[in-house]
Coordinates of C-alpha atoms in Angstrom, one line a residue:
M1 CA 122.0 -26.1 37.4
T2 CA 118.1 -26.5 37.3
D3 CA 116.9 -28.1 33.5
E4 CA 115.1 -24.6 32.8
H5 CA 118.1 -22.5 33.0
Q6 CA 120.3 -25.9 31.6
T7 CA 117.9 -26.2 28.6
R8 CA 119.2 -22.1 27.7
V9 CA 122.6 -23.1 28.0
E10 CA 121.2 -25.5 25.3
H11 CA 119.7 -23.2 23.2
F12 CA 122.1 -20.5 24.1
A13 CA 124.8 -22.7 22.1
I14 CA 122.9 -23.5 18.9
L15 CA 121.7 -20.2 18.1
K16 CA 125.6 -18.9 17.9
S17 CA 126.4 -21.8 15.8
K18 CA 123.5 -20.6 13.8
Y19 CA 124.6 -17.2 13.1
K20 CA 128.4 -17.5 13.4
A21 CA 129.0 -16.6 17.9
S22 CA 130.7 -19.0 18.9
D23 CA 133.7 -17.5 19.9
Y24 CA 131.8 -15.5 22.0
E25 CA 133.2 -16.6 25.4
D26 CA 129.9 -15.5 27.3
S27 CA 127.4 -19.1 28.0
S28 CA 125.1 -17.5 30.3
P29 CA 121.7 -17.3 29.4
A30 CA 121.7 -13.6 31.1
S31 CA 123.5 -12.4 28.8
L32 CA 122.4 -9.6 25.9
L33 CA 123.5 -12.3 23.0
Y34 CA 121.4 -14.9 23.7
F35 CA 119.1 -12.1 24.2
I36 CA 119.2 -10.0 20.4
L37 CA 119.8 -13.5 18.6
R38 CA 116.2 -15.0 19.9
K39 CA 114.4 -11.4 18.9
A40 CA 116.7 -12.8 14.9
D41 CA 115.7 -15.8 15.8
L42 CA 111.9 -15.1 16.0
G43 CA 112.0 -13.0 12.9
I44 CA 112.3 -9.4 14.3
E45 CA 113.8 -6.3 13.8
I46 CA 117.0 -5.8 15.6
I47 CA 117.0 -1.9 16.2
E48 CA 120.0 0.3 16.4
I49 CA 121.4 -0.2 19.5
E50 CA 121.5 -3.6 19.1
R51 CA 123.2 -3.5 16.5
N52 CA 126.1 -1.5 17.6
W53 CA 126.3 -3.9 20.3
L54 CA 126.4 -6.5 18.6
I55 CA 130.1 -4.2 15.4
E56 CA 131.4 -3.6 19.8
H57 CA 132.3 -6.6 20.5
K58 CA 133.2 -7.6 17.0
L59 CA 130.4 -10.2 16.1
S60 CA 130.0 -8.0 12.2
E61 CA 130.1 -11.9 11.0
T62 CA 126.7 -12.3 13.3
L63 CA 125.4 -8.6 12.5
E64 CA 125.7 -9.8 8.8
T65 CA 124.1 -12.7 9.1
I66 CA 121.2 -11.7 10.2
A67 CA 120.4 -9.2 8.2
Q68 CA 121.2 -12.2 5.3
E69 CA 118.0 -14.2 6.6
Q70 CA 115.7 -11.4 7.6
Q71 CA 116.2 -10.3 3.8
L72 CA 115.3 -13.5 3.2
R73 CA 112.0 -13.7 5.4
R74 CA 111.1 -10.5 3.8
K75 CA 111.4 -11.0 -0.1
K76 CA 109.3 -14.2 1.7
L77 CA 106.7 -12.6 3.2
L78 CA 105.9 -10.4 -0.4
D79 CA 105.9 -13.4 -2.9
L80 CA 103.3 -14.8 -0.4
E81 CA 101.3 -11.2 -0.4
S82 CA 101.7 -10.9 -4.5
E83 CA 101.0 -14.3 -4.6
F84 CA 97.3 -13.5 -2.8
Y85 CA 97.4 -10.9 -5.4
N86 CA 97.3 -13.1 -8.5
L87 CA 95.1 -15.5 -6.9
Q88 CA 92.7 -13.1 -6.1
F89 CA 93.0 -11.4 -10.1
K90 CA 92.2 -14.7 -11.3
Y91 CA 89.9 -15.5 -9.5
T92 CA 88.1 -12.3 -9.4
A93 CA 87.6 -12.3 -5.7
T94 CA 89.0 -8.2 -5.3
K95 CA 85.8 -7.1 -4.8
F96 CA 87.6 -6.0 -0.9
Q97 CA 91.3 -4.3 0.1
V98 CA 92.0 -7.2 2.6
S99 CA 94.8 -8.2 4.4
W100 CA 96.0 -11.0 2.7
K101 CA 98.0 -12.0 6.2
S102 CA 93.9 -12.4 7.9
T103 CA 91.7 -12.9 6.1
P104 CA 90.6 -16.9 4.8
L105 CA 90.1 -15.5 1.5
Y106 CA 94.1 -16.5 1.5
F107 CA 93.6 -20.1 1.9
M108 CA 90.6 -20.5 0.3
L109 CA 91.8 -19.4 -2.9
S110 CA 94.5 -21.3 -2.2
R111 CA 92.5 -24.8 -1.9
L112 CA 90.9 -23.4 -5.0
E113 CA 94.3 -23.6 -7.0
S114 CA 95.5 -26.2 -5.7
E115 CA 92.1 -28.8 -5.7
N116 CA 90.1 -27.3 -8.3
K117 CA 87.6 -27.4 -5.8
L118 CA 85.9 -25.0 -2.1
I119 CA 84.3 -27.5 0.7
D120 CA 79.9 -25.9 1.2
S121 CA 81.3 -23.9 4.7
E122 CA 84.2 -21.9 2.1
I123 CA 81.3 -21.6 -1.0
Q124 CA 78.4 -20.2 1.6
W125 CA 81.5 -18.1 3.6
L126 CA 81.8 -16.4 -0.3
K127 CA 79.0 -15.4 -1.0
H128 CA 78.2 -13.9 2.7
Y129 CA 80.9 -11.6 1.9
G130 CA 79.8 -10.8 -1.4
Y131 CA 81.7 -13.0 -4.2
T132 CA 79.7 -14.2 -5.6
E133 CA 81.8 -14.3 -9.0
T134 CA 84.5 -16.2 -7.3
V135 CA 82.5 -19.4 -6.3
V136 CA 80.6 -18.7 -10.1
I137 CA 84.6 -19.5 -11.0
A138 CA 84.4 -21.8 -8.6
Q139 CA 81.5 -24.2 -9.6
Q140 CA 82.9 -23.4 -12.9
I141 CA 86.2 -25.7 -12.2
E142 CA 84.5 -28.1 -10.2
H143 CA 82.1 -28.9 -13.9
F144 CA 85.7 -28.7 -15.6
V145 CA 87.1 -31.1 -13.5
T146 CA 84.6 -34.0 -14.0
L147 CA 83.4 -33.0 -17.6
K148 CA 87.8 -33.6 -18.3
A149 CA 87.6 -37.3 -16.3
K150 CA 84.3 -38.0 -18.2
Y151 CA 85.8 -37.5 -21.5
Q152 CA 89.2 -38.4 -20.9
A153 CA 90.8 -35.2 -20.5
T154 CA 92.5 -34.9 -18.1
K155 CA 96.3 -34.7 -19.3
H156 CA 95.1 -31.3 -21.1
Q157 CA 96.2 -28.8 -17.8
D158 CA 93.9 -26.3 -18.9
L159 CA 91.4 -25.8 -15.6
S160 CA 90.8 -22.1 -17.0
P161 CA 86.7 -22.1 -16.8
A162 CA 87.5 -19.9 -19.9
S163 CA 89.7 -23.1 -22.5
R164 CA 89.1 -23.5 -25.7
L165 CA 88.7 -27.2 -23.6
Y166 CA 85.6 -27.0 -21.7
R167 CA 83.2 -25.4 -24.0
I168 CA 84.5 -28.1 -26.0
L169 CA 83.2 -30.6 -23.3
K170 CA 79.9 -28.9 -22.3
Q171 CA 79.3 -28.9 -26.5
L172 CA 79.6 -33.3 -26.3
E173 CA 77.8 -32.8 -22.5
A174 CA 74.9 -31.6 -24.4
K175 CA 75.5 -33.3 -27.4
E176 CA 75.9 -30.7 -29.7
R177 CA 77.4 -31.0 -32.6
L178 CA 81.5 -30.1 -32.7
R179 CA 83.1 -28.0 -35.2
D180 CA 85.4 -28.7 -38.3
S181 CA 88.0 -26.4 -35.8
D182 CA 87.6 -28.1 -32.8
I183 CA 88.1 -31.4 -34.2
T184 CA 91.0 -30.4 -35.6
W185 CA 92.2 -28.5 -31.9
L186 CA 91.4 -31.7 -30.6
N187 CA 93.7 -34.2 -32.4
E188 CA 96.0 -31.9 -31.9
K189 CA 95.8 -32.2 -27.9
E190 CA 96.4 -35.1 -28.9
L191 CA 93.3 -35.9 -26.8
F192 CA 92.4 -38.9 -29.4
E193 CA 89.6 -40.7 -26.4
T194 CA 87.8 -37.3 -26.4
L195 CA 86.7 -37.7 -29.7
A196 CA 86.3 -40.6 -30.0
I197 CA 83.9 -40.2 -27.7
F198 CA 82.3 -37.2 -29.9
Q199 CA 82.5 -39.2 -32.4
E200 CA 80.7 -41.6 -30.9
Q201 CA 77.7 -39.6 -29.8
E202 CA 77.6 -38.4 -33.9
A203 CA 77.1 -41.5 -35.0
E204 CA 74.8 -42.3 -32.3
K205 CA 72.9 -39.3 -33.5
E206 CA 73.0 -40.4 -36.8
A207 CA 71.3 -43.1 -36.4
E208 CA 68.2 -41.5 -34.0
F209 CA 68.0 -38.7 -37.0
A210 CA 67.3 -42.4 -39.2
Q211 CA 64.7 -43.2 -36.8
L212 CA 62.9 -40.2 -36.7
K213 CA 63.3 -39.5 -39.9
D214 CA 61.1 -42.4 -41.4
K215 CA 58.7 -42.2 -37.6
Y216 CA 57.2 -38.9 -39.4
Q217 CA 57.9 -40.3 -42.8
A218 CA 60.2 -38.1 -43.9
I219 CA 62.2 -40.6 -45.5
K220 CA 62.4 -38.9 -48.8
H221 CA 64.2 -36.0 -47.8
P222 CA 67.2 -36.6 -49.3
D223 CA 69.8 -35.3 -46.0
S224 CA 70.9 -36.8 -43.5
S225 CA 72.9 -35.0 -42.7
L226 CA 73.1 -34.3 -38.9
S227 CA 73.2 -30.3 -40.1
S228 CA 70.2 -30.5 -41.9
P229 CA 67.4 -28.9 -40.3
L230 CA 64.9 -31.5 -40.5
Y231 CA 67.1 -33.4 -37.5
P232 CA 66.5 -30.0 -34.4
I233 CA 62.9 -30.7 -36.5
L234 CA 62.3 -34.5 -36.3
K235 CA 63.5 -33.9 -32.1
N236 CA 61.4 -31.7 -30.8
L237 CA 58.5 -33.4 -33.0
E238 CA 59.9 -36.1 -30.6
A239 CA 60.2 -33.7 -27.9
D240 CA 56.4 -33.1 -27.7
Q241 CA 57.2 -29.8 -27.8
P242 CA 55.6 -26.8 -30.1
L243 CA 57.4 -26.2 -33.7
S244 CA 58.1 -22.6 -34.7
K245 CA 56.0 -21.5 -37.3
S246 CA 59.6 -20.9 -39.1
E247 CA 60.5 -24.6 -38.9
T248 CA 56.6 -25.3 -40.3
D249 CA 57.9 -23.0 -43.3
W250 CA 61.1 -24.6 -44.0
L251 CA 58.2 -28.5 -43.5
E252 CA 55.7 -26.8 -46.4
A253 CA 58.3 -25.5 -47.9
H254 CA 59.9 -29.1 -48.4
Q255 CA 57.1 -31.0 -49.2
L256 CA 57.4 -32.9 -46.6
I257 CA 53.2 -33.0 -46.4
E258 CA 53.2 -36.6 -44.1
T259 CA 55.8 -34.6 -41.6
L260 CA 52.9 -31.5 -41.6
N261 CA 50.3 -34.2 -40.7
I262 CA 51.7 -35.7 -38.0
V263 CA 52.5 -32.1 -36.9
Q264 CA 49.2 -31.4 -37.7
Q265 CA 47.3 -33.7 -35.8
L266 CA 50.2 -33.6 -32.6
E267 CA 49.1 -30.2 -32.4
Q268 CA 46.0 -30.6 -32.0
K269 CA 46.5 -34.1 -29.0
R270 CA 48.5 -31.7 -27.7
H271 CA 45.5 -28.7 -27.7
F272 CA 43.3 -31.6 -26.4
V273 CA 45.4 -32.3 -23.8
E274 CA 45.4 -28.7 -22.1
L275 CA 41.6 -28.3 -23.4
K276 CA 40.9 -31.9 -21.0
T277 CA 42.4 -30.2 -17.8
K278 CA 41.6 -26.3 -18.0
Y279 CA 37.9 -28.1 -18.4
K280 CA 38.4 -31.3 -16.2
A281 CA 38.0 -33.8 -17.9
S282 CA 41.0 -35.8 -17.6
Q283 CA 40.3 -38.8 -16.7
Y284 CA 38.4 -39.5 -21.0
E285 CA 41.3 -41.3 -21.3
D286 CA 40.6 -41.0 -25.4
S287 CA 43.7 -37.9 -26.5
S288 CA 42.7 -39.0 -30.5
P289 CA 42.4 -35.9 -31.7
S290 CA 38.9 -36.9 -33.7
S291 CA 37.1 -37.3 -30.6
H292 CA 33.5 -35.9 -30.1
L293 CA 34.8 -34.3 -26.6
Y294 CA 38.0 -32.8 -28.7
K295 CA 35.1 -30.9 -30.7
V296 CA 33.2 -30.1 -27.8
L297 CA 35.5 -28.2 -25.3
K298 CA 36.7 -26.2 -28.6
K299 CA 33.1 -25.1 -28.7
L300 CA 34.2 -24.2 -25.0
E301 CA 37.3 -22.9 -25.3
S302 CA 35.3 -20.3 -28.2
E303 CA 32.6 -19.5 -25.5
H304 CA 30.0 -21.1 -27.7
P305 CA 27.2 -22.6 -25.8
L306 CA 26.5 -26.4 -25.3
G307 CA 23.6 -27.8 -27.3
E308 CA 21.2 -30.8 -25.6
Q309 CA 23.3 -33.6 -27.7
D310 CA 26.6 -31.8 -26.8
I311 CA 25.0 -31.9 -22.6
N312 CA 24.4 -35.5 -22.7
F313 CA 27.8 -36.6 -24.3
L314 CA 28.9 -35.1 -21.4
K315 CA 26.0 -37.4 -18.7
K316 CA 27.6 -40.3 -20.6
R317 CA 30.8 -40.3 -19.2
Q318 CA 30.3 -38.7 -16.0
L319 CA 32.0 -35.5 -16.8
T320 CA 29.5 -33.2 -14.2
D321 CA 33.3 -30.5 -14.2
T322 CA 32.7 -30.4 -17.3
I323 CA 29.5 -29.4 -17.8
T324 CA 29.2 -26.4 -14.4
I325 CA 32.0 -25.2 -15.7
A326 CA 30.9 -24.9 -19.6
Q327 CA 26.6 -23.5 -18.0
E328 CA 29.2 -20.3 -15.9
Q329 CA 31.5 -19.4 -18.6
Y330 CA 27.8 -19.4 -20.9
A331 CA 26.3 -17.6 -18.0
A332 CA 30.3 -15.6 -17.2
T333 CA 30.1 -14.9 -21.1
L334 CA 25.6 -13.2 -21.8
K335 CA 26.3 -10.9 -18.6
S336 CA 29.9 -10.2 -19.9
K337 CA 27.4 -9.3 -23.0
I338 CA 25.4 -7.0 -20.9
E339 CA 27.5 -5.2 -19.2
L340 CA 28.4 -3.9 -22.0
G341 CA 25.1 -2.8 -23.3
D342 CA 24.5 -5.8 -25.7
K343 CA 21.1 -6.5 -25.6
L344 CA 20.5 -10.7 -25.8
K345 CA 19.4 -12.3 -28.4
E346 CA 15.5 -14.5 -27.6
S347 CA 17.3 -17.8 -27.7
E348 CA 20.2 -16.6 -25.1
V349 CA 17.2 -14.9 -22.4
D350 CA 15.8 -18.6 -23.2
W351 CA 18.9 -20.5 -22.4
L352 CA 19.6 -18.2 -18.6
K353 CA 16.1 -19.3 -17.9
D354 CA 16.5 -23.5 -18.6
N355 CA 19.2 -22.9 -17.1
G356 CA 18.5 -21.4 -13.5
W357 CA 20.4 -18.0 -14.5
E358 CA 17.5 -15.3 -13.7
T359 CA 20.3 -13.6 -11.5
I360 CA 21.5 -12.6 -15.2
I361 CA 17.8 -12.3 -16.3
A362 CA 16.8 -9.9 -14.1
I363 CA 20.9 -7.6 -14.4
A364 CA 19.5 -8.1 -19.4
Q365 CA 16.3 -6.5 -17.6
A366 CA 17.1 -3.7 -15.5
K367 CA 20.1 -2.8 -18.0
H368 CA 17.5 -3.1 -21.0
F369 CA 14.9 -1.1 -19.0
A370 CA 17.7 1.7 -18.7
T371 CA 18.6 1.8 -22.3
L372 CA 15.2 2.1 -23.3
K373 CA 14.0 5.1 -20.3
S374 CA 17.2 6.9 -21.3
K375 CA 15.8 5.7 -25.6
Y376 CA 12.3 7.4 -24.7
D377 CA 14.2 10.6 -22.7
V378 CA 12.3 9.2 -19.1
S379 CA 15.3 8.9 -17.1
D380 CA 14.0 10.7 -14.6
Y381 CA 11.2 7.7 -13.7
K382 CA 12.4 6.3 -10.2
D383 CA 11.0 2.8 -10.5
T384 CA 13.9 0.5 -12.3
S385 CA 12.7 -2.9 -11.2
P386 CA 12.2 -4.6 -14.7
S387 CA 8.7 -6.2 -13.4
S388 CA 7.3 -1.5 -14.1
P389 CA 4.6 -1.6 -16.3
L390 CA 7.0 0.9 -18.0
Y391 CA 9.3 -2.1 -18.6
A392 CA 6.5 -3.7 -20.7
I393 CA 4.9 -0.1 -22.7
L394 CA 8.7 0.6 -24.1
H395 CA 9.2 -2.7 -24.8
K396 CA 5.8 -2.8 -26.6
L397 CA 7.0 0.5 -28.3
K398 CA 10.3 -0.4 -29.1
K399 CA 9.2 -3.2 -31.4
A400 CA 6.6 -0.5 -32.9
E401 CA 4.3 -2.9 -31.3
R402 CA 0.7 -1.3 -30.2
L403 CA -0.5 -0.3 -26.8
E404 CA -3.8 -1.2 -25.3
P405 CA -6.4 1.6 -23.8
K406 CA -5.0 0.6 -20.1
D407 CA -1.0 0.6 -21.2
V408 CA -1.4 5.1 -21.8
A409 CA -4.5 5.0 -19.1
W410 CA -1.0 3.6 -16.9
L411 CA 0.7 6.6 -18.6
Q412 CA -1.7 9.1 -19.1
E413 CA -1.3 8.6 -15.3
N414 CA 2.0 8.4 -14.3
K415 CA 4.6 11.2 -14.6
I416 CA 8.2 12.9 -13.6
K417 CA 9.7 15.6 -12.1
R418 CA 11.2 16.4 -15.3
R419 CA 9.3 17.8 -18.1
Q420 CA 9.9 16.5 -21.3
S421 CA 11.2 17.8 -24.3
N422 CA 8.5 19.3 -26.8
Y423 CA 8.1 17.8 -30.5
G424 CA 6.1 19.1 -32.3
Y425 CA 2.2 20.5 -31.4
Y426 CA 0.8 18.0 -29.2
G427 CA 3.8 15.6 -27.9
G428 CA 4.8 18.4 -25.3
R429 CA 1.0 19.8 -24.5
E430 CA 0.6 21.1 -20.9
E431 CA 0.1 17.6 -19.3
G432 CA 4.1 18.0 -20.4
Y433 CA 5.2 15.9 -17.1
Q434 CA 3.0 13.3 -18.5
L435 CA 5.4 9.8 -19.2
F436 CA 2.5 10.1 -21.9
S437 CA 4.3 13.1 -23.9
G438 CA 7.4 14.1 -25.3
K439 CA 9.7 10.5 -27.8
I440 CA 6.7 8.1 -25.9
W441 CA 3.6 10.2 -27.3
N442 CA 5.2 10.6 -30.8
T443 CA 6.3 6.6 -31.0
Y444 CA 3.1 5.1 -29.9
H445 CA 1.1 7.6 -32.8
K446 CA 3.3 6.0 -35.2
I447 CA 2.2 3.5 -34.7
E448 CA -1.0 3.5 -34.9
A449 CA -0.5 5.4 -37.6
N450 CA 1.4 2.6 -39.5
F451 CA -1.4 0.9 -38.0
Y452 CA -4.4 2.3 -39.6
E453 CA -2.3 2.6 -42.8
Q454 CA -2.4 -1.5 -42.9
E455 CA -5.5 -1.7 -42.1
Y456 CA -6.3 0.8 -44.8
Q457 CA -4.2 -1.2 -47.1
R458 CA -5.6 -4.8 -45.9
T459 CA -9.1 -4.0 -46.5
G460 CA -9.5 -0.9 -48.5
N461 CA -12.2 1.0 -45.7
K462 CA -11.4 4.8 -46.4
W463 CA -12.2 5.4 -42.6
N464 CA -8.7 4.5 -42.3
L465 CA -7.4 7.1 -43.9
P466 CA -8.0 10.0 -41.5
N467 CA -7.4 7.6 -38.2
A468 CA -3.8 7.5 -39.6
S469 CA -3.5 11.0 -40.5
S470 CA -4.4 12.5 -37.1
H471 CA -1.6 9.7 -35.8
W472 CA 1.1 11.2 -38.3
R473 CA 0.5 15.0 -37.4
K474 CA 0.3 13.9 -33.9
A475 CA 3.6 12.2 -34.4
D476 CA 4.7 15.8 -35.5
Q477 CA 5.2 14.2 -39.4
P478 CA 2.1 16.3 -41.0
R479 CA 3.6 16.3 -44.6
Q480 CA 3.2 12.3 -44.0
A481 CA -0.5 12.4 -43.2
L482 CA -0.3 15.7 -46.9
K483 CA 1.1 12.0 -48.7
L484 CA -1.4 9.8 -47.8
T485 CA -4.6 11.9 -48.2
E486 CA -3.4 13.9 -51.4
N487 CA -4.6 11.2 -53.8
L488 CA -7.7 10.5 -53.6
D489 CA -10.9 11.0 -55.6
F490 CA -13.5 12.1 -53.9
D491 CA -15.5 11.7 -56.9
K492 CA -15.3 8.0 -55.6
I493 CA -16.4 8.8 -51.6
N494 CA -20.2 8.1 -51.5
E495 CA -20.0 9.0 -47.8
N496 CA -19.9 12.9 -47.0
K497 CA -19.6 11.9 -43.8
L498 CA -15.2 10.1 -44.9
K499 CA -15.1 13.5 -47.1
S500 CA -15.0 16.0 -44.9
A501 CA -13.3 13.9 -42.2
L502 CA -11.3 13.6 -44.2
L503 CA -10.5 17.0 -45.7
T504 CA -10.8 18.6 -41.9
T505 CA -6.9 16.1 -41.0
R506 CA -5.5 17.0 -44.8
G507 CA -6.8 21.0 -43.4
G508 CA -5.1 20.2 -40.2
A509 CA -2.2 18.8 -42.0
F510 CA -1.8 22.2 -43.9
R511 CA -2.3 23.7 -41.1
D512 CA 0.1 22.1 -38.7
I513 CA 3.4 23.5 -42.4
E514 CA 1.7 27.5 -41.3
E515 CA -0.1 26.4 -45.3
L516 CA -3.6 28.6 -44.1
K517 CA -5.1 29.4 -47.6
K518 CA -4.3 25.9 -49.0
A519 CA -6.3 24.5 -45.0
E520 CA -9.2 27.1 -45.3
K521 CA -9.8 25.5 -48.6
C522 CA -10.1 22.4 -47.2
A523 CA -12.3 23.3 -44.0
L524 CA -14.8 25.0 -46.0
K525 CA -15.2 21.9 -48.2
A526 CA -15.3 19.5 -45.6
I527 CA -18.4 21.7 -44.2
E528 CA -20.1 21.7 -47.3
Y529 CA -20.1 18.2 -47.7
Q530 CA -21.2 17.4 -44.0
P531 CA -22.4 21.0 -42.1
S532 CA -23.4 19.1 -39.1
S533 CA -19.5 18.5 -37.8
H534 CA -18.2 20.9 -35.7
H535 CA -14.7 19.5 -37.1
P536 CA -14.6 21.6 -39.8
Y537 CA -15.5 24.6 -37.8
T538 CA -13.5 24.2 -34.9
L539 CA -10.7 24.4 -38.0
M540 CA -11.7 27.7 -39.4
G541 CA -11.4 29.2 -35.9
A542 CA -7.7 27.8 -35.3
I543 CA -6.9 29.2 -39.0
C544 CA -8.1 33.1 -38.2
Y545 CA -6.7 33.0 -34.8
E546 CA -3.9 32.0 -36.7
R547 CA -4.1 34.9 -39.2
R548 CA -5.0 37.1 -36.1
E549 CA -8.4 37.6 -37.0
Y550 CA -9.8 36.8 -33.7
G551 CA -13.3 38.0 -34.2
K552 CA -13.8 35.4 -36.9
G553 CA -12.2 33.0 -35.2
D554 CA -15.0 33.0 -31.9
Y555 CA -17.9 33.4 -35.1
W556 CA -16.0 30.1 -36.2
F557 CA -15.5 28.5 -32.5
E558 CA -19.2 29.2 -31.6
E559 CA -20.6 27.4 -34.9
A560 CA -18.4 24.8 -33.6
I561 CA -20.0 24.4 -30.1
K562 CA -22.8 25.0 -31.7
R563 CA -23.0 21.3 -33.6
G564 CA -21.8 19.5 -29.9
A565 CA -18.2 21.2 -29.7
S566 CA -16.8 21.4 -26.3
P567 CA -15.4 24.6 -24.6
R568 CA -11.6 22.2 -24.1
D569 CA -11.4 21.2 -27.9
Q570 CA -11.8 25.1 -28.2
D571 CA -9.1 26.5 -26.0
A572 CA -6.9 23.8 -26.0
E573 CA -7.1 25.3 -30.0
I574 CA -6.6 29.4 -28.4
K575 CA -3.5 27.7 -26.6
R576 CA -1.4 25.5 -29.3
V577 CA -1.6 29.4 -31.4
V578 CA -0.4 31.0 -28.1
K579 CA 1.8 27.6 -27.4
T580 CA 3.5 28.1 -31.3
A581 CA 3.6 31.7 -32.0
K582 CA 6.9 31.9 -33.3
D583 CA 6.0 36.4 -33.3
E584 CA 6.6 37.7 -30.1
N585 CA 4.8 39.6 -30.7
K586 CA 1.4 37.8 -32.1
R587 CA 1.5 35.9 -28.7
R588 CA 1.2 39.4 -26.5
E589 CA -1.7 40.2 -28.9
V590 CA -3.5 37.2 -28.8
V591 CA -3.0 36.7 -25.3
E592 CA -3.6 39.9 -24.6
Y593 CA -7.4 39.7 -26.5
L594 CA -7.8 35.9 -24.7
L595 CA -7.3 38.0 -21.5
K596 CA -9.7 41.4 -21.8
K597 CA -12.4 38.6 -23.6
D598 CA -12.6 36.8 -20.1
P599 CA -9.7 37.3 -17.4
Q600 CA -10.8 34.1 -15.7
R601 CA -11.5 31.5 -18.1
Y602 CA -7.8 32.5 -19.9
A603 CA -5.8 32.5 -17.3
W604 CA -3.4 30.2 -18.1
A605 CA -2.2 32.9 -20.9
K606 CA -1.2 34.7 -17.9
S607 CA 1.7 32.9 -18.2
Y608 CA 3.0 33.3 -21.1
L609 CA 3.2 36.5 -21.2
K610 CA 5.6 36.8 -18.5
K611 CA 7.4 34.3 -20.2
S612 CA 7.3 37.3 -22.9
K613 CA 8.8 40.3 -20.9
N614 CA 11.4 37.6 -19.6
K615 CA 12.6 37.1 -23.6
G616 CA 12.2 41.2 -24.4
K617 CA 14.5 42.2 -21.3

C-alpha cells in the first residue's frame, strides 16, 4: 500500500466520522461514498443521483448532516453578501453594481470598518474607479480618529463623520467658540478631558482679547466676552487682514476713534507696500505712510505726472526702475488720451518733448491734423504728415490767428479732388477745388474781419471799417458788416474817399441780403462822394443785373471800366448773379443774354444753361 493510498484511506475515515457514516463497511478510497463526502466537504452541492444513492445504502443520517452543513454555508454566504451591501451603503460606495465575491472593494470597506483608515494604494484605486465620496468619508474618519486622540475623546465610539462629536472637535481645532448645548453634551457624555481643553482655549482667547484691546487702543469698550464683535475685528487687524465696511461701521458706531486711526494707518501701510511692489521700490525700507515716497507712488497710481522735485527724490534714492515705470505709464496715459480723440495740453506736449517721447507727439499731431482737416472739410487732402504746411495753417485758423500772405498763396496753389461745400457768395467761387475755399475761406475772412475791427477800436482809424466790412461779407456774414457801419456819422468824416468806400461796402452788404433799393442808394451816394472810383459803378452794374436790367447794368460796368475797373471784376459780378440766382427763369434769361452778347467771352455760362435744363426735366 502506497503512502498516497494510505492517506486517502485515513481521510475517508475522517469524513465518515464527520458525516455520520462510520457504519458503512467499505473503506476503500474508490468507494462512491468517499466521492460524495469529498464533494460535501468542499461545499459543493450534491445532486439528486447522489442523494438517491445515499438513501439506497441507508445513509439517511449522512444525507441529513450534509444538508444541514450546506444550509449553514448558504446562510454564511448570505451574511457576507448582506454585510457587503451594508458597507457599500454606509460608505457611499453604491455607484456601481459589483460582485462581492470578486471585487477588492469588499476588503477595502472592511478595512475601513475595522481599522478606520485605508492605505494609499487603496485610496488611489477608489479614486481611479470613481468612488470619490467613499474617499472623502475615509479621509474624514481618519481625521476624526486623529482629533479624538488629540482632544482626548477616544472613549466615544462613534466614528461617523455625521457625528456631533466630530463637529465639536473640528470647532476646537479651529479654536472656535462652542455652543452652550455642545458644552452640555460633552458633560453628558463624560468627555471631561475634552471639555477641559476647550476651557483652556477659552482662557487663552480671553487673555488674547485683552492684549488686543490694549494693543489697538480699544480698552474703553466694556464688553470683554469672546462673543463681542470686537474680538474678531481685532483678530483681523492682528492678522493684517483688511476690515470690511460693516466692521469699520461697527467701530465708528461704538466711537472707537483710536482704533479706527490705527486701522487707517494699517491700511495706508498695506497700500504703501502694495505700491512699492507694483512700482519696483521695495528696496526702500521705510514703509511709514508719512514717507514722501508714499505720496509719490500715489501720484503714479492716479496717473499724474511726477514733477522735477519728485524725480530728484527718486534719483537720490536710486529708484531708477520706479522713474522708468512712471515715465512709461504717463506716456501711455497721454497716448491713450490721444487715441480717444482728446487734445493734449501744452504742458503735456512739453513733458513729452522733455522726456524724449517724440513718437507720441507725432501721433498726437497726426491725430490733431486729421481732426482739423475734418473740421475744415478738407479730409481729402492726401498729405497726412504734421510737417505739411496745411497743418500749420489749420492750426492757426483753429487758434483764430491771422494767416501770412505766403499761407494764403499756398492755399490758392494747392487743391483737393473733391469740391468743397460752398459757403455764401464768395466761399465757393469757381476755384472750388482750391484749399482756399469753403470753411477755410470763411474762417480766414472772419479772422481778418475781427482783426480790422480790433484795429479800429485800438486806433480809431476808420479805414479799418471798410476792410472789416469786406471780410465780413466774404465770411458770409453781411449783417455783421451792416451792423459795423450802421451808426456812422458821415458829417464827421472828412475824406470823401473814405465815405465812398464805406458806402460801397455797405451797399454791397445790402445787395448780399437782397435789399437792392438800399444797396442802390448807398452806391449812388458813394458815387457822389468819389465819382472817380470804379467800385460803386461796379456795384451799380451788379444791382442792375440782379434786377434783370442788363442794358443798364452794362452801362454802369462800362463806366466802371472807364475809371480803372478790370473786365475780370465785371465778369466776376455777373457770374455771381448767374450762380446765386434762385429763379431758374432768371438764370436762363441772363445766360441767354450773355451768350447772345458775346458767346466767346461768356462761354462759361453754357454750363449753367445745361444745369437749368437738367433741373427742368
